[in-house]
Coordinates of C-alpha atoms and ligand atoms in Angstrom, one line a residue:
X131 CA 40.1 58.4 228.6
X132 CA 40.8 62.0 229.1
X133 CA 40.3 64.0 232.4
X134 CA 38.6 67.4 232.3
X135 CA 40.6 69.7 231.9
X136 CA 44.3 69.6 232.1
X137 CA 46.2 67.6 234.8
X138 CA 46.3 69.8 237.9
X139 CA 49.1 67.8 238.5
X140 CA 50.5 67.3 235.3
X141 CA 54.1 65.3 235.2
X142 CA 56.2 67.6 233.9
X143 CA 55.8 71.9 233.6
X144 CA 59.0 72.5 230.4
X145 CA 56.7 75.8 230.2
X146 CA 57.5 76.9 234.0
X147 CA 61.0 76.3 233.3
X148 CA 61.3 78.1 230.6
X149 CA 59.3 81.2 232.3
X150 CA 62.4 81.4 234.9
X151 CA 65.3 81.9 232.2
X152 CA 63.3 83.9 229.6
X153 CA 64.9 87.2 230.0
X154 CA 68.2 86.0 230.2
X155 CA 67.7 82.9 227.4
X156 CA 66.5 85.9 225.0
X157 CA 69.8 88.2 225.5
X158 CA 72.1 85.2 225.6
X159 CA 70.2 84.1 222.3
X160 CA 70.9 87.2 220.4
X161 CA 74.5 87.9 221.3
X162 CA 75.0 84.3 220.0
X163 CA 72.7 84.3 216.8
X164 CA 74.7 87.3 216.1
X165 CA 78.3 86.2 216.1
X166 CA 77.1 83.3 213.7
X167 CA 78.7 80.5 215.6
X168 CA 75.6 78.3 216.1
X169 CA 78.0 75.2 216.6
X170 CA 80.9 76.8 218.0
X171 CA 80.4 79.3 220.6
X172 CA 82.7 79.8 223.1
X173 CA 79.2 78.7 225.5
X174 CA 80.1 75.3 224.5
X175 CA 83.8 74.8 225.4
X176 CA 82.6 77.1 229.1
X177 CA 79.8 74.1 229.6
X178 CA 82.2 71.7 229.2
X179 CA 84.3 72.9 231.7
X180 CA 81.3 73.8 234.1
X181 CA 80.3 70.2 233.7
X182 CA 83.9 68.9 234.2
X183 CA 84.2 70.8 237.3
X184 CA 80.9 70.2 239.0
X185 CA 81.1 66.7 238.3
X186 CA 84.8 65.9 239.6
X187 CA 86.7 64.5 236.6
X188 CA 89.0 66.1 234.0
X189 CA 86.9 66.3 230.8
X190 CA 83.4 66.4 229.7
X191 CA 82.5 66.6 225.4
X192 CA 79.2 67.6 224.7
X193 CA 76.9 66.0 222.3
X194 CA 73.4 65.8 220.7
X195 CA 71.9 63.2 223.0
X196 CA 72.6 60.9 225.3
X197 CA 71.6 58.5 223.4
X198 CA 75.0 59.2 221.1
X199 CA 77.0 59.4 223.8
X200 CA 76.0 55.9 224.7
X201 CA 77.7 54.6 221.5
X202 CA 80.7 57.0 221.0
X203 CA 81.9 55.5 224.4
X204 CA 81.2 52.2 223.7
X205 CA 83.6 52.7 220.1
X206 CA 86.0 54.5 221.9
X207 CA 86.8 52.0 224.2
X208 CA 87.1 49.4 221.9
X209 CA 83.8 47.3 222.0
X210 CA 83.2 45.6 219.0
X211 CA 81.3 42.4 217.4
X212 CA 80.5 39.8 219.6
X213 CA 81.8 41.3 222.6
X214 CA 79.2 40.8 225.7
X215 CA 78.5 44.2 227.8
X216 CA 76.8 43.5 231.0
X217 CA 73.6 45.7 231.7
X218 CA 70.0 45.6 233.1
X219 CA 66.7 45.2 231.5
X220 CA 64.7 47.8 233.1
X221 CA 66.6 50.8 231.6
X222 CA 65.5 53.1 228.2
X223 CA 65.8 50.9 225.2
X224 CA 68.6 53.4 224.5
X225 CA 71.1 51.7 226.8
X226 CA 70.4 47.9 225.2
X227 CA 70.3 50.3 221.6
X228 CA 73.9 51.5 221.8
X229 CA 75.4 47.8 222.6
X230 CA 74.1 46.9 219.8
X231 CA 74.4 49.5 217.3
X232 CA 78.3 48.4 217.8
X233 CA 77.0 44.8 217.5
X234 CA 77.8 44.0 220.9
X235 CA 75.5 42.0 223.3
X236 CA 73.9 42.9 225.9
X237 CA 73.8 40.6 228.5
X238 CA 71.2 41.5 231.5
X239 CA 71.3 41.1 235.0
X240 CA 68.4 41.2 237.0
X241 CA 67.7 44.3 239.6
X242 CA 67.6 44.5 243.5
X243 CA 64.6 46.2 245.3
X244 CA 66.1 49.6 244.8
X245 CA 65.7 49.0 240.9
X246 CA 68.9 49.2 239.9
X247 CA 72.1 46.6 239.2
X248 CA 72.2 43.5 241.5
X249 CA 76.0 43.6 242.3
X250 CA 75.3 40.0 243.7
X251 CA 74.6 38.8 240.4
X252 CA 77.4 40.1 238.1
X253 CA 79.7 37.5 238.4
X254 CA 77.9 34.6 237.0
X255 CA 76.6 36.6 234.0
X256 CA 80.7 37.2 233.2
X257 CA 82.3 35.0 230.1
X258 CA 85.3 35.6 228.2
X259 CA 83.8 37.6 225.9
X260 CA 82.6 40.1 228.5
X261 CA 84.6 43.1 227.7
X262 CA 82.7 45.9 229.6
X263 CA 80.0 46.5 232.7
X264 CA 76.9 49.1 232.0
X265 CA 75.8 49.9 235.5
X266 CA 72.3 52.3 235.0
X267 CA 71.7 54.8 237.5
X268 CA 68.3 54.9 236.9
X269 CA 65.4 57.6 238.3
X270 CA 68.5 59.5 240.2
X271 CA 69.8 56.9 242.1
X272 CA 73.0 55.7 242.0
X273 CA 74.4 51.9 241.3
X274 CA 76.8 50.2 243.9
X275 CA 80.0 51.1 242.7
X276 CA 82.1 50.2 245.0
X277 CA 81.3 46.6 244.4
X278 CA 80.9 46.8 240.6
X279 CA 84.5 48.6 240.7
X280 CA 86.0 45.8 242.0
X281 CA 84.1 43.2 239.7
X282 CA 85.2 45.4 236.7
X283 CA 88.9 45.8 238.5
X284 CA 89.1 41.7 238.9
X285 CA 88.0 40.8 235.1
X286 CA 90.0 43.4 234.0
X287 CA 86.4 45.0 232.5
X288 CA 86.1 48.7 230.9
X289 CA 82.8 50.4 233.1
X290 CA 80.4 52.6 231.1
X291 CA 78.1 54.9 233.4
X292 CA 74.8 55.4 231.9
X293 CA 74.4 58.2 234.1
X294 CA 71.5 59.8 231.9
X295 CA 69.2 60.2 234.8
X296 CA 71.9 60.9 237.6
X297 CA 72.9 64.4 236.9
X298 CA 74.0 65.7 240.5
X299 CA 73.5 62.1 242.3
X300 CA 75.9 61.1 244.6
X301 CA 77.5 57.7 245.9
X302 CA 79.7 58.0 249.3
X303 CA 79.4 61.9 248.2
X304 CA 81.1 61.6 245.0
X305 CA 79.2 62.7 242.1
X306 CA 77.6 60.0 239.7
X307 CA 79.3 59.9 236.7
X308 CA 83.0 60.2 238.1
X309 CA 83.6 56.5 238.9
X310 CA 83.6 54.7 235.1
X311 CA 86.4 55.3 232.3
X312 CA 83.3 56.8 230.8
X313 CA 80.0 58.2 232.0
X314 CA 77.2 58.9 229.5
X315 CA 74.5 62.0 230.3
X316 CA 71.4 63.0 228.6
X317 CA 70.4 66.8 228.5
X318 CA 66.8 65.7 227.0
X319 CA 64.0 67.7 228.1
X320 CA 62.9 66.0 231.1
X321 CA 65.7 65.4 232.8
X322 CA 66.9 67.0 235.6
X323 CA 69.5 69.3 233.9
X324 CA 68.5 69.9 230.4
X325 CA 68.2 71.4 226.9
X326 CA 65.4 72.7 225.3
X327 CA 65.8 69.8 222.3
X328 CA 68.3 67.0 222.0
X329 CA 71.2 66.9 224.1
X330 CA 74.0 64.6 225.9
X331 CA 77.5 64.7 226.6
X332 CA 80.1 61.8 228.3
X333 CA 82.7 62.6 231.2
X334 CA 85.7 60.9 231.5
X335 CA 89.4 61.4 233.1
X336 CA 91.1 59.9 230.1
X337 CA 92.5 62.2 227.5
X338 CA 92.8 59.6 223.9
X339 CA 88.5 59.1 225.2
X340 CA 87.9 62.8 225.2
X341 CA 89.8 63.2 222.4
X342 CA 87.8 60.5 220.6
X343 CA 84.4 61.9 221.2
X344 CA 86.0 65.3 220.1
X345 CA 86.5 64.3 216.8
X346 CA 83.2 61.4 216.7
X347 CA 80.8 63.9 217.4
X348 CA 82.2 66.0 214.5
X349 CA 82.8 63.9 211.1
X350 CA 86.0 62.1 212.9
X351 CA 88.4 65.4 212.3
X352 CA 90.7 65.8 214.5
X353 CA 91.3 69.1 212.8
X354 CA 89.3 70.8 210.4
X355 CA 89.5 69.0 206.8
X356 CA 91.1 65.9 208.8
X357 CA 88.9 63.0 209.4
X358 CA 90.7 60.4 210.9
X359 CA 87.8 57.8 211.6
X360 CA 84.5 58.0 209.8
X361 CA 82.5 60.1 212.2
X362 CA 79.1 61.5 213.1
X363 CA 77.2 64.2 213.2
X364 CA 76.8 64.1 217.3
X365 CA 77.5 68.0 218.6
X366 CA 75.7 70.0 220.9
X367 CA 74.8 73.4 219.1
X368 CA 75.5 76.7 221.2
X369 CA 71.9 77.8 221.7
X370 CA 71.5 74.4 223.4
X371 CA 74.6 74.6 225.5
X372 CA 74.0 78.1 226.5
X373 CA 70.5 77.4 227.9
X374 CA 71.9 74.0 229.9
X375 CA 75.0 76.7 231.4
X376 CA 71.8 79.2 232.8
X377 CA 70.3 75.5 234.0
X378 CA 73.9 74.2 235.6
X379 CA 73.6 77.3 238.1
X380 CA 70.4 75.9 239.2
X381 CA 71.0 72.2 239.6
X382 CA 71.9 72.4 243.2
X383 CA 68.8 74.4 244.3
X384 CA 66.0 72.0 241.7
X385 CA 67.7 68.8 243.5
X386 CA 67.3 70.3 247.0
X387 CA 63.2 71.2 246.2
X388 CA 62.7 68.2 244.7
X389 CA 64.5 65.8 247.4
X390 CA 62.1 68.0 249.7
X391 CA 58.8 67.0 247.7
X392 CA 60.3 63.4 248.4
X393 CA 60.5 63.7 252.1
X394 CA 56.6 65.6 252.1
X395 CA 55.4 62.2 249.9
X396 CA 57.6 59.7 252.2
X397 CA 55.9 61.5 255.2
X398 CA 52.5 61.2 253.7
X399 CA 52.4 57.7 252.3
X400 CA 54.1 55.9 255.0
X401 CA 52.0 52.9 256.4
X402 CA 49.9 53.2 253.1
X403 CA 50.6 50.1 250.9
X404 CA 52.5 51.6 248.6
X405 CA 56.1 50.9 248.2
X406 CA 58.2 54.0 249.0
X407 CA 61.4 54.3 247.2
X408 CA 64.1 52.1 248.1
X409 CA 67.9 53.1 248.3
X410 CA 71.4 52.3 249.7
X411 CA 72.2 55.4 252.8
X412 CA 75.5 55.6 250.3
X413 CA 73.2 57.2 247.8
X414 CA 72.4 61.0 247.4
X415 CA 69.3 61.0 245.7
X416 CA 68.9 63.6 243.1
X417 CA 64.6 62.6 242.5
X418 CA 64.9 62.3 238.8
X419 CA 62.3 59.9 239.2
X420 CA 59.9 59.4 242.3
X421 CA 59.2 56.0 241.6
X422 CA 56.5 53.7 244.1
X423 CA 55.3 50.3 243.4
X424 CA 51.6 50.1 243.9
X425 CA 49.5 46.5 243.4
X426 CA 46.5 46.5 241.1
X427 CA 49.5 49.5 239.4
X428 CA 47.2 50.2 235.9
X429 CA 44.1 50.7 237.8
X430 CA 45.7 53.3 239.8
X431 CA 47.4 55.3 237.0
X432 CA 44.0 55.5 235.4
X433 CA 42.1 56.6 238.5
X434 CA 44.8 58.6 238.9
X435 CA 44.8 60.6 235.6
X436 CA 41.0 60.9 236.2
X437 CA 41.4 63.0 238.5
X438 CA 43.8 65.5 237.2
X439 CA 46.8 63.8 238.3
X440 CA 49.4 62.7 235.5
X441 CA 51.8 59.9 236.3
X442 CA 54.1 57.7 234.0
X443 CA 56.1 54.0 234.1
X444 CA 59.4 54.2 233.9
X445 CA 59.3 51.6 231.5
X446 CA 56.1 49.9 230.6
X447 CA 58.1 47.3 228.9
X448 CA 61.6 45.8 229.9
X449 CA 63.9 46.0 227.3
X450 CA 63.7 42.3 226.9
X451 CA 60.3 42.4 226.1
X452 CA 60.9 44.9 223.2
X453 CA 60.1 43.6 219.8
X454 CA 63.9 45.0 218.7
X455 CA 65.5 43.0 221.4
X456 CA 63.9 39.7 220.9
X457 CA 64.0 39.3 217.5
X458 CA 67.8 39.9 217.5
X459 CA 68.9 38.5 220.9
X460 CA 66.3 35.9 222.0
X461 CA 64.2 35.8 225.1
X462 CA 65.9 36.2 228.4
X463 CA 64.9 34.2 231.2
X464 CA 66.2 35.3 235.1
X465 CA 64.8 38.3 235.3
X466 CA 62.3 37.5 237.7
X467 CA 62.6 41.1 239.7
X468 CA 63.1 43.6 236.8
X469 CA 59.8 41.7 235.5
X470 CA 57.7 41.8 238.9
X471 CA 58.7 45.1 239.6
X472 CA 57.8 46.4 235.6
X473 CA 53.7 45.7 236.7
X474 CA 54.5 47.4 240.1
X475 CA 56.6 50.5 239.2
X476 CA 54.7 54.6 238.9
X477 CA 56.3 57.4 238.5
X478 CA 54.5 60.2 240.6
X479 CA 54.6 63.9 239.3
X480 CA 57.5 65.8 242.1
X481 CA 58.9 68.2 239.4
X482 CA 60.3 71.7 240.8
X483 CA 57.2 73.4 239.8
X484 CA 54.9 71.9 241.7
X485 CA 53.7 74.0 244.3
X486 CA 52.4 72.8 247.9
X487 CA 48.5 72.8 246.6
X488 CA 49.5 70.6 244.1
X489 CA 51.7 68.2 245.9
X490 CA 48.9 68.0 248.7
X491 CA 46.3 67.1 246.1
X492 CA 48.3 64.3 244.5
X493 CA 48.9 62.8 248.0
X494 CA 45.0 63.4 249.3
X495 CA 44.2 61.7 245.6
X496 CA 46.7 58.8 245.8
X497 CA 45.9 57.7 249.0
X498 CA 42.2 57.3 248.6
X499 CA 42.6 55.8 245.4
X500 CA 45.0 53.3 246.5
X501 CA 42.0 52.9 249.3
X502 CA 39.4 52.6 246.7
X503 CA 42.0 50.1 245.0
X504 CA 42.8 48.2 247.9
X505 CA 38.8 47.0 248.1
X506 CA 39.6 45.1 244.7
X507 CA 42.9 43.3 245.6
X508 CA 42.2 39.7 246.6
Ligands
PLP162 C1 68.9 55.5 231.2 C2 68.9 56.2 229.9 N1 69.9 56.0 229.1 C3 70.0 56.6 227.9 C4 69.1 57.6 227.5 C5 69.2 58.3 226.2 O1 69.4 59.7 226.3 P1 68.8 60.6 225.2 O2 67.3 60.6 225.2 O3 69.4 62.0 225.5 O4 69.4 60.1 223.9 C6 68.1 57.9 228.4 C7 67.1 59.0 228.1 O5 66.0 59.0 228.4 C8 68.0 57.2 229.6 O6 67.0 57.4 230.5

């Protein structure tokens, strides 16, 4: 199936984006490609400390993905074989990935309504092997950390953000990412603040972490021609980190439109049957994701894209259900709510791009095809 021509509302515009830094990108490009330091720049170190300011805590090291960051936190605090790390099922395979790349295992805990970690249901899941909770703040969003603080603080647990879609999300107005000994970003493409490639980095307030990730992301040196650890490969290169410093001085104003489009699609699809996106009053909402749950859910995607208008799932599969997971962890059974709500979930197009044509055409086209739909459901 393919619709006419190209979405009018397609889900993402990296092409827009790119149109609003291009002078600036192009000068920035050059004065860097000329002083040769493609890994070292002092852009990089400046990010860092851009990052590390916005965000509240005393240290941010970039990286090539969040993804990386992922693991380099798990090793530096310690997690190893057979420990248990406490996470949810409904993330990117990347989060379940990391655990166990370190040959950890992920133990999963089902969701609440608002998609993310079910405080309620920590506890039980805890053993004595549990070393560490993985709270996901997933679509922009932010977990309950008050409660999982105080889990973590109680079992004496290490907590690992996996902040990768909460860039500038907020609980009780402090930013995501500030509350763990770690947090882990992603700067991929289509996140809210990001790279034109690869890209992650973690935050943290603990020095021997930062320091860690310093010399993980870069062979394990702590100084040049001094490995300590076998490392990796992991860095952020400075063409990268200068186009996510021009995006940084953005960020406030590409939350703000897009937490607008939210309100304008809240507006428009209240008392349809769609599910409008649920979320403590604690949270600040930074619209990674503007994610509804729709019955009869495939049918609409694909009357949907139809008609111009491109929407994804965020994830069509749980992590569970992946072929990778199963065959090396089993199948997992209480799960009920991350599975329900996997048929359910659709992401709708509210990038900062989209201009008020294009958001009024994908609500006039949702509603009367969750109308059309609607007729089918028994
Ligand atoms: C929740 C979550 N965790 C981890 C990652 C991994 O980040 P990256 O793609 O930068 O490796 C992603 C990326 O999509 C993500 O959404």
């Amino acid at each position: 199936m393919q619709p006419e021509d190209k979405a009018r509302v397609p889900f993402v515009d990296l092409g827009a984006q790119w149109t609003l830094i291009r002078e600036e990108a192009l000068q920035k490009f050059d004065e860097i490609l000329s002083t040769g330091k493609y890994l070292e720049h002092e852009v990089v170190l400046e990010l860092e400390q851009n990052l590390a300011q916005r965000l509240g805590v005393r240290y941010v090291v970039t990286l090539n993905s969040g993804t990386d960051a992922l693991l380099i936190a798990l090793v530096a605090l310690g997690v190893k074989k057979g420990d248990e790390v406490i996470t949810v099922p409904n993330s990117f395979i990347a989060t379940a990935a990391a655990i166990a790349h370190v040959d950890a295992i992920p133990i999963m805990v089902d969701v609440g309504e608002d998609h993310l970690i079910d405080p309620s249901k920590i506890e039980q899941k805890i053993t004595p092997r549990t070393v560490a909770i993985m709270p996901v703040h997933l679509e922009g969003k932010v977990c309950d950390m008050d409660t999982i603080q105080a889990i973590a603080k109680k079992y004496h647990l290490a907590v690992i953000e996996d902040a990768a879609q909460s860039m500038g999300s907020r609980f009780e107005g402090r930013e995501s990412g500030s509350f763990g000994d770690i947090a882990c970003f992603s700067l991929h493409p289509l996140k809210n603040l990001n790279a034109v490639g690869d890209g992650g980095f973690i935050a943290t307030n603990d020095e021997k972490f930062k320091n860690f990730a310093i010399a993980a992301r870069n062979h394990g040196q702590s100084e040049r021609n001094l490995s300590i650890f076998f490392g990796n490969v992991s860095r952020l290169d400075s063409i990268q980190a200068s186009i996510v410093s021009m995006r940084l001085k953005a960020l406030d104003s590409i939350i703000l439109n897009r937490r607008k489009t939210a309100d304008y699609y809240d507006r428009r699809l209240t008392g349809s049957s769609a599910q409008l996106p649920k979320y403590s009053p604690k949270v600040f909402h930074s619209y990674h994701l503007y994610v509804i749950e729709v019955d009869r859910r495939d049918e609409v995607q694909k009357a949907l894209f139809a008609r111009g208008v491109e929407t994804k799932i965020h994830y069509p599969k749980l992590i569970t259900d992946q072929p990778a997971y199963m065959s090396r962890f089993g199948i997992v059974h209480d799960i009920e709510e991350a599975r329900i709500q996997s048929r359910r979930i659709l992401s709708l197009p509210i990038h900062q791009n989209l201009d008020q044509r294009q958001k009024e055409y994908l609500m006039d086209t949702f509603l009367s095809t969750l109308k059309e739909q609607e007729g089918f459901s028994e």
